[in-house]
Coordinates of C-alpha atoms in Angstrom, one line a residue:
X1 CA -3.6 15.7 -12.3
X2 CA -2.2 16.0 -8.7
X3 CA -2.1 12.3 -7.6
X4 CA -0.5 13.4 -4.3
X5 CA -3.6 15.6 -3.5
X6 CA -5.9 12.7 -4.3
X7 CA -3.9 10.3 -2.1
X8 CA -3.9 12.9 0.7
X9 CA -7.7 13.5 0.5
X10 CA -8.6 9.8 0.4
X11 CA -8.6 9.1 4.1
X12 CA -10.6 12.3 4.9
X13 CA -13.3 11.4 2.3
X14 CA -13.5 7.8 3.6
X15 CA -13.9 9.1 7.1
X16 CA -16.7 11.4 6.1
X17 CA -18.6 8.6 4.4
X18 CA -18.2 6.3 7.4
X19 CA -19.5 9.0 9.8
X20 CA -22.5 9.4 7.5
X21 CA -23.4 5.7 7.8
X22 CA -21.3 3.8 5.2
X23 CA -19.5 0.7 6.3
X24 CA -15.8 0.9 5.8
X25 CA -15.5 -1.5 2.9
X26 CA -18.3 0.2 0.9
X27 CA -16.9 3.6 1.7
X28 CA -13.5 2.6 0.4
X29 CA -15.0 1.2 -2.8
X30 CA -17.1 4.3 -3.4
X31 CA -14.1 6.6 -2.9
X32 CA -12.0 4.5 -5.3
X33 CA -14.7 5.0 -7.9
X34 CA -14.7 8.8 -7.2
X35 CA -11.0 8.9 -7.6
X36 CA -11.3 7.3 -11.0
X37 CA -13.9 9.9 -11.9
X38 CA -11.6 12.6 -10.7
X39 CA -8.7 11.4 -12.9
X40 CA -11.1 11.6 -15.9
X41 CA -12.7 14.9 -15.1
X42 CA -10.3 17.1 -13.2
X43 CA -7.7 17.7 -16.0
X44 CA -10.3 19.6 -18.0
X45 CA -12.6 20.9 -15.3
X46 CA -10.8 21.1 -11.9
X47 CA -13.1 21.7 -9.0
X48 CA -12.8 24.7 -6.7
X49 CA -13.4 22.5 -3.7
X50 CA -11.6 19.1 -4.3
X51 CA -12.7 17.6 -1.0
X52 CA -16.4 18.6 -1.4
X53 CA -16.3 17.3 -5.0
X54 CA -14.9 13.9 -3.9
X55 CA -17.4 13.6 -1.0
X56 CA -20.4 14.3 -3.3
X57 CA -19.3 11.9 -6.0
X58 CA -18.3 9.2 -3.6
X59 CA -21.6 9.5 -1.7
X60 CA -23.5 9.1 -4.9
X61 CA -21.5 6.1 -5.8
X62 CA -22.1 4.7 -2.3
X63 CA -25.9 5.3 -2.6
X64 CA -26.0 3.7 -6.0
X65 CA -24.2 0.6 -4.8
X66 CA -26.4 0.4 -1.7
X67 CA -29.6 0.8 -3.6
X68 CA -28.5 -1.9 -6.0
X69 CA -27.6 -4.2 -3.2
X70 CA -30.8 -3.5 -1.3
X71 CA -32.8 -4.3 -4.3
X72 CA -31.0 -7.6 -4.7
X73 CA -31.3 -8.5 -1.0
X74 CA -34.7 -6.8 -0.4
X75 CA -33.5 -4.5 2.4
X76 CA -33.8 -0.8 3.0
X77 CA -31.4 1.8 1.8
X78 CA -29.1 2.9 4.6
X79 CA -29.5 6.6 3.9
X80 CA -32.5 8.1 2.1
X81 CA -31.5 11.7 1.4
X82 CA -28.4 12.5 -0.7
X83 CA -26.5 15.5 0.6
X84 CA -26.2 18.6 -1.5
X85 CA -22.7 19.0 -3.0
X86 CA -20.8 21.7 -1.2
X87 CA -17.8 22.4 1.0
X88 CA -17.0 19.4 3.1
X89 CA -16.2 19.7 6.8
X90 CA -12.5 20.1 7.3
X91 CA -11.6 17.1 9.5
X92 CA -8.4 15.1 9.4
X93 CA -9.7 11.5 9.9
X94 CA -6.5 9.8 8.8
X95 CA -5.2 8.7 12.2
X96 CA -8.6 7.7 13.4
X97 CA -9.0 5.5 10.3
X98 CA -5.7 3.8 11.1
X99 CA -7.1 2.9 14.5
X100 CA -10.4 1.8 13.0
X101 CA -8.7 -0.5 10.5
X102 CA -6.8 -2.1 13.4
X103 CA -10.1 -3.5 14.5
X104 CA -10.1 -6.2 17.3
X105 CA -11.9 -8.6 15.0
X106 CA -8.8 -8.7 12.7
X107 CA -5.5 -10.3 13.4
X108 CA -2.7 -7.8 13.6
X109 CA -1.2 -8.9 10.3
X110 CA -4.6 -8.5 8.5
X111 CA -5.3 -5.2 10.1
X112 CA -1.9 -3.8 9.0
X113 CA -2.5 -5.1 5.4
X114 CA -6.0 -3.6 5.2
X115 CA -4.8 -0.2 6.5
X116 CA -1.9 -0.1 4.1
X117 CA -4.1 -0.8 1.2
X118 CA -7.2 1.2 2.1
X119 CA -5.7 4.2 3.9
X120 CA -2.0 4.2 3.2
X121 CA -2.4 4.0 -0.5
X122 CA 0.1 1.2 -1.1
X123 CA -0.4 -1.4 -3.7
X124 CA -1.0 -5.1 -2.9
X125 CA 2.4 -5.8 -4.4
X126 CA 4.2 -3.3 -2.2
X127 CA 2.5 -4.7 0.9
X128 CA 3.4 -8.3 -0.1
X129 CA 7.1 -7.2 -0.5
X130 CA 7.0 -5.6 3.0
X131 CA 5.7 -8.9 4.5
X132 CA 7.9 -11.2 2.4
X133 CA 4.9 -13.1 1.0
X134 CA 3.6 -13.7 -2.6
X135 CA 1.3 -11.0 -4.0
X136 CA -1.5 -13.5 -4.4
X137 CA -1.3 -14.5 -0.7
X138 CA -1.5 -10.8 0.3
X139 CA -4.4 -10.2 -2.0
X140 CA -6.3 -13.0 -0.3
X141 CA -5.4 -11.7 3.1
X142 CA -6.7 -8.2 2.3
X143 CA -9.9 -9.6 0.8
X144 CA -10.6 -11.7 3.9
X145 CA -10.0 -8.6 6.1
X146 CA -12.5 -6.6 4.1
X147 CA -15.1 -9.3 4.4
X148 CA -14.5 -9.5 8.1
X149 CA -15.0 -5.8 8.8
X150 CA -17.8 -5.3 6.2
X151 CA -20.5 -6.0 8.8
X152 CA -18.9 -4.9 12.0
X153 CA -19.4 -1.6 13.9
X154 CA -16.4 0.6 14.0
X155 CA -16.8 1.5 17.7
X156 CA -13.8 -0.5 19.0
X157 CA -10.6 0.9 17.6
X158 CA -7.5 -1.3 17.6
X159 CA -4.3 -1.1 19.6
X160 CA -1.4 1.3 19.3
X161 CA 1.1 -1.5 18.4
X162 CA -0.8 -2.4 15.2
X163 CA -1.1 1.3 14.2
X164 CA 2.7 1.8 14.8
X165 CA 3.4 -1.2 12.5
X166 CA 1.3 0.4 9.8
X167 CA 3.0 3.8 10.1
X168 CA 6.4 2.2 10.1
X169 CA 5.7 0.3 6.8
X170 CA 4.1 3.4 5.2
X171 CA 7.2 5.4 6.1
X172 CA 9.5 2.8 4.7
X173 CA 7.6 2.7 1.4
X174 CA 7.7 6.5 1.2
X175 CA 11.4 6.5 2.0
X176 CA 12.2 4.0 -0.7
X177 CA 11.0 6.4 -3.4
X178 CA 8.3 4.3 -4.9
X179 CA 5.5 6.3 -3.2
X180 CA 6.2 9.5 -1.4
X181 CA 4.5 8.8 1.9
X182 CA 7.3 9.5 4.4
X183 CA 6.2 13.0 5.3
X184 CA 2.6 11.9 5.8
X185 CA 3.8 9.0 8.1
X186 CA 5.9 11.4 10.2
X187 CA 2.9 13.8 10.5
X188 CA 0.6 11.1 11.7
X189 CA 3.2 9.8 14.1
X190 CA 3.7 13.3 15.5
X191 CA -0.1 13.4 16.1
X192 CA 0.0 10.0 17.9
X193 CA 3.0 11.0 20.0
X194 CA 1.2 14.2 21.1
X195 CA -1.7 12.2 22.4
X196 CA 0.1 9.3 24.2
X197 CA 3.1 8.7 26.4
X198 CA 3.7 5.3 24.8
X199 CA 7.5 4.9 24.6
X200 CA 7.4 3.0 21.3
X201 CA 5.4 5.8 19.7
X202 CA 8.3 8.1 20.7
X203 CA 10.8 5.5 19.4
X204 CA 9.1 5.3 16.0
X205 CA 9.0 9.1 15.7
X206 CA 12.7 9.3 16.6
X207 CA 13.5 6.6 14.0
X208 CA 11.5 8.4 11.3
X209 CA 13.1 11.8 12.0
X210 CA 16.7 10.4 12.0
X211 CA 16.2 8.5 8.8
X212 CA 14.3 11.4 7.1
X213 CA 17.2 13.8 8.1
X214 CA 19.4 11.9 5.7
X215 CA 17.0 12.0 2.8
X216 CA 18.5 15.0 0.9
X217 CA 21.8 13.1 0.6
X218 CA 20.4 9.7 -0.4
X219 CA 20.1 10.4 -4.2
X220 CA 22.1 12.3 -6.8
X221 CA 20.6 14.8 -9.2
X222 CA 20.1 12.0 -11.7
X223 CA 18.0 10.0 -9.2
X224 CA 20.7 7.4 -8.5
X225 CA 21.2 6.1 -4.9
X226 CA 24.1 7.2 -2.8
X227 CA 25.2 4.6 -0.2
X228 CA 25.3 5.8 3.4
X229 CA 29.1 5.6 3.5
X230 CA 29.3 7.9 0.4
X231 CA 26.7 10.5 1.4
X232 CA 27.6 14.2 1.8
X233 CA 26.8 14.5 5.5
X234 CA 26.7 18.3 5.2
X235 CA 23.3 17.8 3.4
X236 CA 21.9 16.0 6.5
X237 CA 19.2 18.0 8.3
X238 CA 20.8 18.7 11.7
X239 CA 17.5 20.1 13.0
X240 CA 15.7 16.8 12.5
X241 CA 18.7 14.9 13.8
X242 CA 18.7 16.9 17.0
X243 CA 14.9 16.5 17.5
X244 CA 15.2 12.8 16.8
X245 CA 17.9 12.3 19.4
X246 CA 16.0 14.3 22.0
X247 CA 12.9 12.2 21.4
X248 CA 14.9 9.0 21.6
X249 CA 16.7 9.9 24.8
X250 CA 13.4 10.7 26.5
X251 CA 12.0 7.4 25.4
X252 CA 15.0 5.4 26.5
X253 CA 14.9 7.1 29.9
X254 CA 11.6 5.3 30.6
X255 CA 13.6 2.0 30.6
X256 CA 11.1 0.1 28.5
X257 CA 13.0 -0.8 25.4
X258 CA 11.2 -1.7 22.2
X259 CA 12.2 -2.5 18.6
X260 CA 11.6 1.1 17.3
X261 CA 13.8 2.5 20.1
X262 CA 16.6 0.1 19.2
X263 CA 16.4 0.9 15.5
X264 CA 16.4 4.6 16.4
X265 CA 19.5 4.1 18.5
X266 CA 21.3 2.6 15.5
X267 CA 20.2 5.5 13.3
X268 CA 21.4 8.0 16.0
X269 CA 24.9 6.4 16.0
X270 CA 25.1 6.7 12.2
X271 CA 24.0 10.4 12.6
X272 CA 26.5 11.0 15.3
X273 CA 29.5 10.0 13.1
X274 CA 31.1 13.0 11.3
X275 CA 32.5 10.6 8.6
X276 CA 31.7 7.1 7.6
X277 CA 35.1 6.0 9.0
X278 CA 34.2 7.4 12.5
X279 CA 31.0 5.2 12.7
X280 CA 30.9 3.3 16.0
X281 CA 30.2 -0.1 14.6
X282 CA 30.8 -1.9 17.9
X283 CA 28.0 0.0 19.5
X284 CA 25.8 -0.5 16.4
X285 CA 26.4 -4.2 16.6
X286 CA 25.4 -4.2 20.3
X287 CA 22.1 -2.5 19.4
X288 CA 21.5 -5.0 16.6
X289 CA 21.9 -7.8 19.1
X290 CA 19.2 -6.1 21.2
X291 CA 17.0 -5.7 18.1
X292 CA 17.4 -9.4 17.2
X293 CA 16.6 -10.3 20.9
X294 CA 13.4 -8.2 20.8
X295 CA 12.1 -9.2 17.3
X296 CA 14.0 -12.3 16.0
X297 CA 13.4 -10.6 12.6
X298 CA 15.3 -12.1 9.6
X299 CA 15.7 -8.5 8.3
X300 CA 17.3 -7.5 11.6
X301 CA 19.6 -10.5 11.4
X302 CA 20.6 -9.6 7.9
X303 CA 21.5 -6.0 8.9
X304 CA 23.3 -7.4 11.9
X305 CA 25.5 -9.6 9.6
X306 CA 26.6 -6.4 7.8
X307 CA 27.3 -4.7 11.1
X308 CA 29.4 -7.8 12.1
X309 CA 31.3 -7.3 8.9
X310 CA 32.0 -3.7 9.7
X311 CA 32.9 -4.3 13.4
X312 CA 34.8 -7.7 13.1
X313 CA 35.8 -7.9 9.5
X314 CA 34.1 -9.1 6.3
X315 CA 34.8 -12.8 6.9
X316 CA 33.0 -12.6 10.2
X317 CA 30.1 -10.9 8.4
X318 CA 29.9 -13.5 5.8
X319 CA 29.9 -16.2 8.5
X320 CA 26.9 -14.5 10.1
X321 CA 25.2 -14.1 6.8
X322 CA 25.7 -17.8 6.0
X323 CA 23.3 -18.7 8.8
X324 CA 20.4 -16.9 7.0
X325 CA 18.1 -17.9 4.2
X326 CA 19.6 -16.8 0.9
X327 CA 16.1 -16.1 -0.4
X328 CA 15.8 -13.2 2.1
X329 CA 15.4 -9.9 0.3
X330 CA 18.7 -8.0 -0.1
X331 CA 20.6 -11.1 1.0
X332 CA 22.6 -11.2 -2.3
X333 CA 23.3 -7.4 -2.0
X334 CA 24.7 -7.8 1.5
X335 CA 26.8 -10.8 0.5
X336 CA 28.1 -8.9 -2.6
X337 CA 29.2 -6.0 -0.3
X338 CA 30.9 -8.3 2.2
X339 CA 32.7 -10.3 -0.6
X340 CA 33.9 -7.1 -2.1
X341 CA 35.3 -5.9 1.2
X342 CA 37.0 -9.3 1.6
X343 CA 38.7 -8.9 -1.8
X344 CA 36.7 -11.5 -3.8
X345 CA 35.6 -9.3 -6.7
X346 CA 34.5 -12.1 -9.0
X347 CA 31.9 -13.4 -6.5
X348 CA 30.9 -9.8 -5.5
X349 CA 30.3 -8.9 -9.2
X350 CA 28.1 -12.0 -9.7
X351 CA 26.1 -11.3 -6.5
X352 CA 25.6 -7.7 -7.4
X353 CA 24.1 -8.8 -10.7
X354 CA 21.9 -11.3 -8.9
X355 CA 20.8 -8.7 -6.4
X356 CA 19.9 -6.3 -9.1
X357 CA 17.5 -8.8 -10.7
X358 CA 15.4 -9.0 -7.5
X359 CA 15.7 -5.3 -6.4
X360 CA 12.4 -4.0 -5.0
X361 CA 12.6 -0.7 -6.9
X362 CA 14.2 0.9 -9.9
X363 CA 16.6 3.1 -8.1
X364 CA 18.0 0.2 -6.1
X365 CA 18.2 -2.0 -9.2
X366 CA 20.2 0.6 -11.1
X367 CA 22.6 1.1 -8.2
X368 CA 23.3 -2.6 -7.9
X369 CA 23.7 -2.9 -11.7
X370 CA 26.3 -0.1 -11.6
X371 CA 28.1 -1.8 -8.7
X372 CA 28.4 -5.0 -10.8
X373 CA 29.5 -3.0 -13.9
X374 CA 32.2 -1.2 -11.8
X375 CA 33.6 -4.5 -10.5
X376 CA 33.5 -6.0 -13.9
X377 CA 35.5 -3.1 -15.3
X378 CA 38.1 -3.5 -12.5
X379 CA 38.4 -7.3 -13.3
X380 CA 39.1 -6.6 -17.0
X381 CA 42.0 -4.3 -16.3

């Protein structure tokens, strides 16, 4: 069963159902039921036309649900004639659905959550982690968003800023390794960049390209993580780096700085260093100052504290870190790294162990566990 194919086809099938008259929430429910049916049937009887099969099954599920609902509420069925199964129209509705989910009737946070769940394919748990909120809170937020849009007409798409936020979070989840969505996020951002001169669209595309260029060096053959300072830079994709830098420079030339441009500038400085030792941490710290000014994000402040540790020494980094909430994700990992650089191996080993317990994915947990074990072995010598 090709789960990647199913995830890729989902937005297209939802879009087809919406165009045929289904409201978004009902279309999503019907497609989810069709996906379950596909998982059951396809291994033994794979269809020649996966998209057409999903459309036909999802439409039947939608009609069944609509008829049941109309019987209960005594209203007419939305659509009377069931389409004959066959080849579906080849239309990429994904980006359009991102804009539709960013509906003006929703708050930006709710629009992002709904899109990540319905179109991006992320779990409620992954979305909650990205927003630093409990999973139950995020589940309620998504449910409220579905109820809000269940009776509205999707004729007023949302704004670019909300769609960019969704694409950024989808890319980050794909890049983390839990769900491989990074390439899809880049593809959609390229589409968006081709249709708009928005400088932050260009900034996000540059950021994605620069980060994705390092992906081949981020893991070893056994799947373990390789920290940036230890990566084999000959594995970095120089073509993507060059493209990312060109896109970033064009965006910066418009003199309308945004958070994605600032993040891309930081990534470009990392990409520009031939070795980890040649990294221009002073400039990186200056860009983090800009990023904090633009967003006041606790995650940006955490990364800035690490940059302070590199530019001004680990003690200065620890002082910057002390001003942040210890409950912040990856706070313990950053503190462990800075304590190790400061020579406090006992504290560093303890913090690496603590960080491993709260790691957001298996690869990161294993990496932090190995770091703790490495320091433990050094202390026993």
